[in-house]
mmCIF file of C-alpha atoms in Angstrom:
data_model
loop_
_atom_site.group_PDB
_atom_site.id
_atom_site.type_symbol
_atom_site.label_atom_id
_atom_site.label_comp_id
_atom_site.label_asym_id
_atom_site.label_seq_id
_atom_site.Cartn_x
_atom_site.Cartn_y
_atom_site.Cartn_z
ATOM 1 C CA ALA A 49 48.578 -28.477 123.522
ATOM 2 C CA GLN A 50 49.475 -31.663 121.693
ATOM 3 C CA ARG A 51 50.215 -31.012 118.065
ATOM 4 C CA VAL A 52 52.136 -32.450 115.140
ATOM 5 C CA THR A 53 53.192 -30.161 112.326
ATOM 6 C CA GLN A 54 54.261 -31.219 108.866
ATOM 7 C CA PRO A 55 55.003 -27.978 107.050
ATOM 8 C CA GLU A 56 55.200 -29.386 103.518
ATOM 9 C CA LYS A 57 52.086 -30.627 101.755
ATOM 10 C CA LEU A 58 54.051 -31.801 98.748
ATOM 11 C CA LEU A 59 57.658 -32.731 98.222
ATOM 12 C CA SER A 60 58.842 -33.569 94.721
ATOM 13 C CA VAL A 61 62.261 -35.025 93.992
ATOM 14 C CA PHE A 62 63.984 -37.003 91.276
ATOM 15 C CA LYS A 63 64.992 -40.605 91.742
ATOM 16 C CA GLY A 64 68.299 -40.869 93.563
ATOM 17 C CA ALA A 65 67.966 -37.508 95.293
ATOM 18 C CA PRO A 66 67.990 -37.221 99.093
ATOM 19 C CA VAL A 67 64.695 -36.759 100.852
ATOM 20 C CA GLU A 68 63.829 -35.110 104.143
ATOM 21 C CA LEU A 69 60.230 -34.941 105.317
ATOM 22 C CA LYS A 70 59.889 -32.550 108.211
ATOM 23 C CA CYS A 71 57.917 -33.159 111.370
ATOM 24 C CA ASN A 72 57.754 -31.045 114.498
ATOM 25 C CA TYR A 73 55.708 -31.777 117.570
ATOM 26 C CA SER A 74 54.362 -30.077 120.641
ATOM 27 C CA TYR A 75 53.836 -32.221 123.732
ATOM 28 C CA SER A 76 54.447 -31.512 127.373
ATOM 29 C CA GLY A 77 55.386 -35.052 128.309
ATOM 30 C CA SER A 78 57.780 -37.597 126.868
ATOM 31 C CA PRO A 79 56.410 -38.449 123.432
ATOM 32 C CA GLU A 80 56.551 -41.500 121.275
ATOM 33 C CA LEU A 81 56.807 -40.606 117.592
ATOM 34 C CA PHE A 82 55.919 -42.598 114.518
ATOM 35 C CA TRP A 83 55.961 -42.278 110.758
ATOM 36 C CA TYR A 84 53.057 -43.867 108.916
ATOM 37 C CA VAL A 85 52.957 -44.278 105.128
ATOM 38 C CA GLN A 86 49.964 -44.617 102.834
ATOM 39 C CA TYR A 87 50.663 -45.851 99.320
ATOM 40 C CA SER A 88 48.088 -45.219 96.624
ATOM 41 C CA ARG A 89 44.816 -47.002 97.441
ATOM 42 C CA GLN A 90 46.321 -48.784 100.409
ATOM 43 C CA ARG A 91 45.863 -48.498 104.145
ATOM 44 C CA LEU A 92 47.956 -46.541 106.592
ATOM 45 C CA GLN A 93 50.889 -48.638 107.683
ATOM 46 C CA LEU A 94 53.613 -48.081 110.179
ATOM 47 C CA LEU A 95 56.951 -47.166 108.664
ATOM 48 C CA LEU A 96 59.069 -46.222 111.658
ATOM 49 C CA ARG A 97 58.886 -45.585 115.366
ATOM 50 C CA HIS A 98 61.491 -43.610 117.220
ATOM 51 C CA ILE A 99 62.060 -46.094 120.004
ATOM 52 C CA SER A 100 63.198 -48.828 117.648
ATOM 53 C CA ARG A 101 65.856 -46.663 115.978
ATOM 54 C CA GLU A 102 65.797 -48.857 112.898
ATOM 55 C CA SER A 103 65.981 -48.203 109.182
ATOM 56 C CA ILE A 104 63.024 -49.367 107.094
ATOM 57 C CA LYS A 105 63.154 -49.257 103.282
ATOM 58 C CA GLY A 106 66.201 -47.008 103.646
ATOM 59 C CA PHE A 107 64.317 -44.448 105.760
ATOM 60 C CA THR A 108 65.550 -43.236 109.125
ATOM 61 C CA ALA A 109 64.210 -40.741 111.633
ATOM 62 C CA ASP A 110 65.851 -39.350 114.741
ATOM 63 C CA LEU A 111 63.980 -37.811 117.607
ATOM 64 C CA ASN A 112 65.483 -34.453 118.512
ATOM 65 C CA LYS A 113 63.945 -33.388 121.801
ATOM 66 C CA GLY A 114 65.752 -30.067 121.803
ATOM 67 C CA GLU A 115 64.223 -29.070 118.473
ATOM 68 C CA THR A 116 61.048 -31.143 119.070
ATOM 69 C CA SER A 117 61.507 -32.698 115.663
ATOM 70 C CA PHE A 118 61.306 -36.144 114.119
ATOM 71 C CA HIS A 119 62.282 -35.629 110.494
ATOM 72 C CA LEU A 120 62.173 -38.568 108.089
ATOM 73 C CA LYS A 121 65.192 -38.996 105.830
ATOM 74 C CA LYS A 122 66.328 -41.167 102.983
ATOM 75 C CA PRO A 123 69.619 -40.629 101.170
ATOM 76 C CA PHE A 124 68.479 -41.872 97.745
ATOM 77 C CA ALA A 125 64.771 -41.716 96.876
ATOM 78 C CA GLN A 126 63.166 -44.415 94.734
ATOM 79 C CA GLU A 127 60.050 -44.129 92.578
ATOM 80 C CA GLU A 128 58.270 -46.649 94.787
ATOM 81 C CA ASP A 129 58.664 -44.261 97.735
ATOM 82 C CA SER A 130 55.957 -42.054 96.231
ATOM 83 C CA ALA A 131 53.190 -41.966 98.847
ATOM 84 C CA MET A 132 51.593 -39.912 101.632
ATOM 85 C CA TYR A 133 53.678 -39.777 104.778
ATOM 86 C CA TYR A 134 52.143 -38.969 108.149
ATOM 87 C CA CYS A 135 54.022 -38.150 111.287
ATOM 88 C CA ALA A 136 52.175 -39.154 114.452
ATOM 89 C CA LEU A 137 52.619 -38.710 118.170
ATOM 90 C CA ARG A 138 51.382 -41.221 120.681
ATOM 91 C CA THR A 139 50.398 -39.745 123.985
ATOM 92 C CA LEU A 140 51.529 -41.897 126.869
ATOM 93 C CA SER A 141 48.105 -42.032 128.457
ATOM 94 C CA ASN A 142 45.827 -44.948 129.122
ATOM 95 C CA THR A 143 44.392 -44.651 125.627
ATOM 96 C CA ASP A 144 47.554 -44.364 123.541
ATOM 97 C CA LYS A 145 45.691 -42.369 120.920
ATOM 98 C CA LEU A 146 47.650 -41.096 117.947
ATOM 99 C CA ILE A 147 47.799 -37.445 116.968
ATOM 100 C CA PHE A 148 48.606 -37.047 113.305
ATOM 101 C CA GLY A 149 50.156 -34.316 111.255
ATOM 102 C CA THR A 150 48.522 -33.203 108.033
ATOM 103 C CA GLY A 151 50.762 -35.385 105.937
ATOM 104 C CA THR A 152 53.292 -34.787 103.182
ATOM 105 C CA ARG A 153 52.875 -36.215 99.722
ATOM 106 C CA LEU A 154 56.199 -37.398 98.370
ATOM 107 C CA GLN A 155 56.492 -37.606 94.588
ATOM 108 C CA VAL A 156 59.599 -39.244 93.198
ATOM 109 C CA PHE A 157 60.095 -38.676 89.494
ATOM 110 C CA PRO A 158 62.131 -41.026 87.296
ATOM 111 C CA GLU B 277 49.576 -61.664 108.169
ATOM 112 C CA PRO B 278 46.380 -60.687 110.021
ATOM 113 C CA GLU B 279 44.748 -57.425 109.001
ATOM 114 C CA VAL B 280 42.040 -55.107 110.220
ATOM 115 C CA THR B 281 39.076 -55.208 107.864
ATOM 116 C CA GLN B 282 36.305 -52.662 107.400
ATOM 117 C CA THR B 283 32.942 -52.765 105.663
ATOM 118 C CA PRO B 284 31.581 -51.239 103.589
ATOM 119 C CA SER B 285 34.375 -49.589 101.645
ATOM 120 C CA HIS B 286 32.032 -46.807 100.575
ATOM 121 C CA GLN B 287 28.721 -45.759 102.076
ATOM 122 C CA VAL B 288 26.420 -43.115 100.655
ATOM 123 C CA THR B 289 23.617 -41.908 102.884
ATOM 124 C CA GLN B 290 21.171 -39.063 103.121
ATOM 125 C CA MET B 291 21.411 -36.404 105.778
ATOM 126 C CA GLY B 292 19.571 -37.442 108.923
ATOM 127 C CA GLN B 293 19.948 -41.175 108.307
ATOM 128 C CA GLU B 294 21.692 -43.557 110.653
ATOM 129 C CA VAL B 295 24.806 -45.376 109.495
ATOM 130 C CA ILE B 296 26.809 -48.192 111.021
ATOM 131 C CA LEU B 297 30.404 -48.668 110.019
ATOM 132 C CA ARG B 298 31.863 -52.061 110.741
ATOM 133 C CA CYS B 299 35.349 -53.174 111.627
ATOM 134 C CA VAL B 300 36.907 -56.515 112.419
ATOM 135 C CA PRO B 301 40.058 -55.880 114.452
ATOM 136 C CA ILE B 302 42.991 -58.263 114.631
ATOM 137 C CA SER B 303 41.837 -61.148 116.764
ATOM 138 C CA ASN B 304 44.152 -60.975 119.784
ATOM 139 C CA HIS B 305 44.158 -57.188 120.045
ATOM 140 C CA LEU B 306 42.705 -55.470 123.077
ATOM 141 C CA TYR B 307 42.562 -51.798 122.132
ATOM 142 C CA PHE B 308 40.295 -50.437 119.422
ATOM 143 C CA TYR B 309 40.088 -47.019 117.841
ATOM 144 C CA TRP B 310 38.148 -44.992 115.335
ATOM 145 C CA TYR B 311 39.729 -42.119 113.447
ATOM 146 C CA ARG B 312 38.370 -39.996 110.650
ATOM 147 C CA GLN B 313 39.868 -37.951 107.845
ATOM 148 C CA ILE B 314 37.863 -35.253 106.148
ATOM 149 C CA LEU B 315 39.051 -34.759 102.567
ATOM 150 C CA GLY B 316 42.204 -32.699 102.508
ATOM 151 C CA GLN B 317 42.555 -32.634 106.286
ATOM 152 C CA LYS B 318 44.489 -34.591 108.886
ATOM 153 C CA VAL B 319 43.571 -37.929 110.389
ATOM 154 C CA GLU B 320 41.724 -37.158 113.648
ATOM 155 C CA PHE B 321 41.172 -39.351 116.662
ATOM 156 C CA LEU B 322 37.523 -40.026 117.486
ATOM 157 C CA VAL B 323 37.380 -42.647 120.206
ATOM 158 C CA SER B 324 39.278 -45.454 121.890
ATOM 159 C CA PHE B 325 37.726 -48.572 123.367
ATOM 160 C CA TYR B 326 39.146 -51.049 125.824
ATOM 161 C CA ASN B 327 37.645 -53.723 128.035
ATOM 162 C CA ASN B 328 34.201 -53.134 126.569
ATOM 163 C CA GLU B 329 34.030 -49.470 127.327
ATOM 164 C CA ILE B 330 35.111 -46.143 125.906
ATOM 165 C CA SER B 331 38.462 -45.124 127.370
ATOM 166 C CA GLU B 332 38.700 -41.747 125.669
ATOM 167 C CA LYS B 333 36.723 -39.723 123.163
ATOM 168 C CA SER B 334 37.449 -36.527 121.335
ATOM 169 C CA GLU B 335 35.315 -33.395 121.083
ATOM 170 C CA ILE B 336 34.158 -34.615 117.680
ATOM 171 C CA PHE B 337 32.614 -37.719 119.252
ATOM 172 C CA ASP B 338 29.352 -36.173 120.405
ATOM 173 C CA ASP B 339 26.032 -37.762 121.285
ATOM 174 C CA GLN B 340 25.410 -38.625 117.646
ATOM 175 C CA PHE B 341 28.230 -41.150 117.742
ATOM 176 C CA SER B 342 28.398 -44.458 119.536
ATOM 177 C CA VAL B 343 30.640 -47.506 119.446
ATOM 178 C CA GLU B 344 29.964 -51.087 120.246
ATOM 179 C CA ARG B 345 31.660 -54.424 120.302
ATOM 180 C CA PRO B 346 28.580 -56.586 119.883
ATOM 181 C CA ASP B 347 30.422 -59.889 119.737
ATOM 182 C CA GLY B 348 33.960 -61.138 120.026
ATOM 183 C CA SER B 349 35.017 -59.949 116.595
ATOM 184 C CA ASN B 350 33.189 -56.852 115.368
ATOM 185 C CA PHE B 351 33.718 -53.253 116.429
ATOM 186 C CA THR B 352 31.149 -50.798 115.114
ATOM 187 C CA LEU B 353 30.776 -47.049 114.859
ATOM 188 C CA LYS B 354 27.226 -45.731 114.644
ATOM 189 C CA ILE B 355 26.262 -42.241 113.610
ATOM 190 C CA ARG B 356 22.660 -41.696 114.628
ATOM 191 C CA SER B 357 21.641 -38.809 112.416
ATOM 192 C CA THR B 358 24.239 -37.990 109.803
ATOM 193 C CA LYS B 359 25.141 -34.456 108.837
ATOM 194 C CA LEU B 360 26.853 -33.227 105.688
ATOM 195 C CA GLU B 361 29.997 -32.528 107.697
ATOM 196 C CA ASP B 362 30.239 -36.212 108.680
ATOM 197 C CA SER B 363 31.405 -36.971 105.144
ATOM 198 C CA ALA B 364 34.908 -38.370 105.575
ATOM 199 C CA MET B 365 37.065 -41.490 105.535
ATOM 200 C CA TYR B 366 36.629 -43.430 108.741
ATOM 201 C CA PHE B 367 39.507 -45.617 109.845
ATOM 202 C CA CYS B 368 39.354 -48.346 112.418
ATOM 203 C CA ALA B 369 42.548 -49.384 114.197
ATOM 204 C CA SER B 370 43.481 -51.991 116.745
ATOM 205 C CA SER B 371 46.522 -52.677 118.847
ATOM 206 C CA GLY B 372 47.946 -55.153 121.287
ATOM 207 C CA PHE B 373 50.633 -53.522 123.379
ATOM 208 C CA SER B 374 52.515 -51.682 120.662
ATOM 209 C CA GLU B 375 51.690 -50.272 117.261
ATOM 210 C CA GLN B 376 48.236 -49.568 115.944
ATOM 211 C CA TYR B 377 47.179 -51.418 112.825
ATOM 212 C CA PHE B 378 44.768 -49.619 110.562
ATOM 213 C CA GLY B 379 41.956 -50.862 108.396
ATOM 214 C CA PRO B 380 41.527 -49.704 104.791
ATOM 215 C CA GLY B 381 38.827 -47.220 105.748
ATOM 216 C CA THR B 382 35.197 -46.587 104.905
ATOM 217 C CA ARG B 383 34.422 -43.570 102.791
ATOM 218 C CA LEU B 384 31.192 -42.047 104.074
ATOM 219 C CA THR B 385 29.390 -39.621 101.808
ATOM 220 C CA VAL B 386 26.417 -37.763 103.239
ATOM 221 C CA THR B 387 24.179 -36.087 100.663
#
């Protein structure tokens, strides 16, 4: 079964602390993984995708096929990082639908 | 930068009524999607649409739901007879050949 698991509903850190948002997936094929972010009262927007292997706003994520994980990391959290973060898996079918995790709310305190 | 737009932002309707949620995808995109998010739950795929037909639909997308691209710009989701459990945020998304771009959502409240 295709599934994305984000075990933490809420992650609270102080500004400057490291952040790791966990994501595990279950998919029989070769997945494509994404992180989407939703700031307060804004739309879902793409933060990262695993195939681009880039760093956006200081965030990185590495696909670990052995552990079926795609954790999102940032070494020094900023207050403006406070948002909902959703991990998503794109099935490589003709529809390319996204399967989302339940999301993790990141709160960064000053 | 082009964006996906959705109207209305909030729709309140009575159980049993029909609602139409509207989306204007990004103009050169070819793939269109509807997702929904019940309060406190995950974003769930409803349906994908390509080349003027449904390419995939989820178990949620039963006979009460339909989608249409009535002209070159709009993409609509119709719920024929709303139920209380249809209350949710409904997100439209569109894509070219890579990432999906999401609209701001329509909050549907069924009373």
